[in-house]
Amino acid sequence: MSLALRNVQRVVRVRRAPLRRAVCALRAALGAARFDVGLVCADNTLMRRLNGAYRQRPEPTDVLSFPYHQVVAGELPRPSCRDDYNLGDIFLGVEYIHQQCRDTGENFDSVLVVTAAHGLCHLLGYQHNTEPEWQQMYQKEVEILEELNRLTGTSLRPLTADLF
């Protein structure tokens, strides 16, 4: 199905075509290619507002995911009609991610893709509130990023390697 990609910020240049291709490949690796996804590139102001409203943390962050379905990690939604073929929306805090990459020397475009992979996993029920949840989510991120690496010749790894 479709990937709606919107860049609603003007702080950081985002290369949309490679990001779109990577997210489509990640969605396929998750077995969710037939589901729609919204991907929004946002600045710190919007991320701060959303993070405050939905997580009671009024600070910018790298990614926020808003799933359309509540599913158990590892299961795909079971749509009952055409409108239910929607995984949800991912907001990428591109300004925040860019600042982090500047501080660490990491490649912005690569981190953006890995962060989108993390957001996709959240749309499919994966969490990282406990160590077992984190291990399950980390393994899924490794799996889908390895598939993307195989297709693109990259060497992307999950960002949450040292969470616990």
GROMACS .gro file of C-alpha atoms in nm:
model
  164
    1MET     CA    1   0.000   0.000   0.000
    2SER     CA    2   0.117   0.354   0.052
    3LEU     CA    3   0.368   0.547   0.253
    4ALA     CA    4   0.269   0.909   0.308
    5LEU     CA    5   0.588   1.104   0.378
    6ARG     CA    6   0.558   1.467   0.487
    7ASN     CA    7   0.839   1.701   0.581
    8VAL     CA    8   0.680   1.968   0.803
    9GLN     CA    9   1.007   2.125   0.919
   10ARG     CA   10   1.260   2.352   0.753
   11VAL     CA   11   1.555   2.316   0.992
   12VAL     CA   12   1.729   2.013   0.843
   13ARG     CA   13   1.750   1.897   0.483
   14VAL     CA   14   1.589   1.554   0.449
   15ARG     CA   15   1.660   1.332   0.151
   16ARG     CA   16   1.306   1.200   0.109
   17ALA     CA   17   1.349   0.954  -0.179
   18PRO     CA   18   1.610   0.733  -0.006
   19LEU     CA   19   1.415   0.752   0.321
   20ARG     CA   20   1.096   0.649   0.141
   21ARG     CA   21   1.269   0.353  -0.029
   22ALA     CA   22   1.422   0.236   0.300
   23VAL     CA   23   1.095   0.259   0.493
   24CYS     CA   24   0.911   0.068   0.218
   25ALA     CA   25   1.177  -0.205   0.235
   26LEU     CA   26   1.153  -0.215   0.616
   27ARG     CA   27   0.774  -0.239   0.598
   28ALA     CA   28   0.812  -0.533   0.358
   29ALA     CA   29   1.067  -0.698   0.591
   30LEU     CA   30   0.807  -0.675   0.868
   31GLY     CA   31   0.549  -0.841   0.644
   32ALA     CA   32   0.342  -0.523   0.651
   33ALA     CA   33   0.382  -0.397   0.294
   34ARG     CA   34   0.008  -0.403   0.237
   35PHE     CA   35  -0.051  -0.154   0.521
   36ASP     CA   36  -0.043   0.225   0.493
   37VAL     CA   37   0.200   0.425   0.707
   38GLY     CA   38   0.229   0.796   0.768
   39LEU     CA   39   0.581   0.931   0.820
   40VAL     CA   40   0.624   1.291   0.934
   41CYS     CA   41   0.961   1.469   0.959
   42ALA     CA   42   0.929   1.721   1.242
   43ASP     CA   43   1.132   1.989   1.418
   44ASN     CA   44   1.200   2.015   1.792
   45THR     CA   45   0.902   2.245   1.850
   46LEU     CA   46   0.649   1.995   1.717
   47MET     CA   47   0.820   1.698   1.883
   48ARG     CA   48   0.826   1.881   2.217
   49ARG     CA   49   0.454   1.956   2.186
   50LEU     CA   50   0.360   1.599   2.089
   51ASN     CA   51   0.586   1.440   2.350
   52GLY     CA   52   0.436   1.665   2.618
   53ALA     CA   53   0.078   1.597   2.512
   54TYR     CA   54   0.105   1.219   2.471
   55ARG     CA   55   0.387   1.116   2.705
   56GLN     CA   56   0.389   1.401   2.957
   57ARG     CA   57   0.752   1.473   2.866
   58PRO     CA   58   0.764   1.826   2.720
   59GLU     CA   59   1.101   1.782   2.551
   60PRO     CA   60   1.203   1.701   2.195
   61THR     CA   61   1.273   1.338   2.111
   62ASP     CA   62   1.386   1.131   1.813
   63VAL     CA   63   1.070   0.934   1.735
   64LEU     CA   64   0.707   0.906   1.836
   65SER     CA   65   0.478   0.635   1.701
   66PHE     CA   66   0.100   0.644   1.698
   67PRO     CA   67  -0.035   0.299   1.610
   68TYR     CA   68  -0.375   0.266   1.446
   69HIS     CA   69  -0.420  -0.085   1.590
   70GLN     CA   70  -0.335  -0.229   1.929
   71VAL     CA   71  -0.155  -0.555   1.852
   72VAL     CA   72   0.064  -0.801   2.035
   73ALA     CA   73   0.430  -0.768   1.937
   74GLY     CA   74   0.503  -0.985   1.637
   75GLU     CA   75   0.145  -1.002   1.510
   76LEU     CA   76   0.001  -0.807   1.221
   77PRO     CA   77  -0.334  -0.633   1.253
   78ARG     CA   78  -0.637  -0.816   1.115
   79PRO     CA   79  -0.824  -0.550   0.919
   80SER     CA   80  -1.198  -0.590   0.880
   81CYS     CA   81  -1.234  -0.332   0.603
   82ARG     CA   82  -1.019  -0.134   0.357
   83ASP     CA   83  -0.983   0.163   0.594
   84ASP     CA   84  -0.824  -0.064   0.856
   85TYR     CA   85  -0.518  -0.128   0.638
   86ASN     CA   86  -0.333   0.143   0.829
   87LEU     CA   87  -0.046   0.083   1.070
   88GLY     CA   88  -0.041   0.438   1.202
   89ASP     CA   89   0.188   0.739   1.200
   90ILE     CA   90   0.554   0.789   1.286
   91PHE     CA   91   0.692   1.130   1.373
   92LEU     CA   92   1.069   1.155   1.324
   93GLY     CA   93   1.233   1.433   1.523
   94VAL     CA   94   1.478   1.516   1.246
   95GLU     CA   95   1.612   1.828   1.415
   96TYR     CA   96   1.678   1.629   1.734
   97ILE     CA   97   1.833   1.340   1.536
   98HIS     CA   98   2.051   1.582   1.339
   99GLN     CA   99   2.180   1.741   1.661
  100GLN     CA  100   2.259   1.398   1.806
  101CYS     CA  101   2.445   1.297   1.489
  102ARG     CA  102   2.646   1.618   1.497
  103ASP     CA  103   2.747   1.539   1.857
  104THR     CA  104   2.835   1.173   1.791
  105GLY     CA  105   2.965   1.195   1.435
  106GLU     CA  106   2.714   0.940   1.307
  107ASN     CA  107   2.566   0.961   0.958
  108PHE     CA  108   2.235   1.149   0.971
  109ASP     CA  109   2.068   0.964   0.682
  110SER     CA  110   2.157   0.625   0.832
  111VAL     CA  111   2.034   0.718   1.179
  112LEU     CA  112   1.712   0.851   1.027
  113VAL     CA  113   1.644   0.511   0.865
  114VAL     CA  114   1.728   0.321   1.183
  115THR     CA  115   1.501   0.550   1.383
  116ALA     CA  116   1.220   0.492   1.133
  117ALA     CA  117   1.272   0.115   1.176
  118HIS     CA  118   1.235   0.163   1.551
  119GLY     CA  119   0.913   0.358   1.494
  120LEU     CA  120   0.775   0.088   1.265
  121CYS     CA  121   0.838  -0.174   1.533
  122HIS     CA  122   0.640   0.038   1.779
  123LEU     CA  123   0.350   0.050   1.532
  124LEU     CA  124   0.349  -0.330   1.540
  125GLY     CA  125   0.329  -0.358   1.918
  126TYR     CA  126   0.696  -0.382   2.012
  127GLN     CA  127   0.795  -0.196   2.328
  128HIS     CA  128   1.106  -0.154   2.541
  129ASN     CA  129   0.976  -0.080   2.891
  130THR     CA  130   1.128  -0.396   3.040
  131GLU     CA  131   1.438  -0.595   2.952
  132PRO     CA  132   1.242  -0.887   2.796
  133GLU     CA  133   1.039  -0.641   2.584
  134TRP     CA  134   1.356  -0.462   2.481
  135GLN     CA  135   1.523  -0.792   2.384
  136GLN     CA  136   1.224  -0.885   2.168
  137MET     CA  137   1.216  -0.543   2.001
  138TYR     CA  138   1.593  -0.534   1.955
  139GLN     CA  139   1.588  -0.875   1.782
  140LYS     CA  140   1.312  -0.758   1.547
  141GLU     CA  141   1.508  -0.441   1.464
  142VAL     CA  142   1.820  -0.648   1.395
  143GLU     CA  143   1.618  -0.879   1.170
  144ILE     CA  144   1.459  -0.608   0.956
  145LEU     CA  145   1.776  -0.398   0.937
  146GLU     CA  146   1.973  -0.705   0.823
  147GLU     CA  147   1.719  -0.750   0.543
  148LEU     CA  148   1.754  -0.384   0.446
  149ASN     CA  149   2.135  -0.417   0.460
  150ARG     CA  150   2.116  -0.721   0.231
  151LEU     CA  151   1.907  -0.527  -0.020
  152THR     CA  152   2.106  -0.204  -0.010
  153GLY     CA  153   2.460  -0.301   0.083
  154THR     CA  154   2.450  -0.089   0.398
  155SER     CA  155   2.547  -0.193   0.752
  156LEU     CA  156   2.278  -0.042   0.972
  157ARG     CA  157   2.234  -0.155   1.333
  158PRO     CA  158   1.966  -0.076   1.594
  159LEU     CA  159   2.020   0.230   1.812
  160THR     CA  160   1.892   0.061   2.128
  161ALA     CA  161   2.182  -0.180   2.169
  162ASP     CA  162   2.274  -0.047   2.514
  163LEU     CA  163   1.929   0.023   2.657
  164PHE     CA  164   1.956  -0.238   2.934
   0.00000   0.00000   0.00000
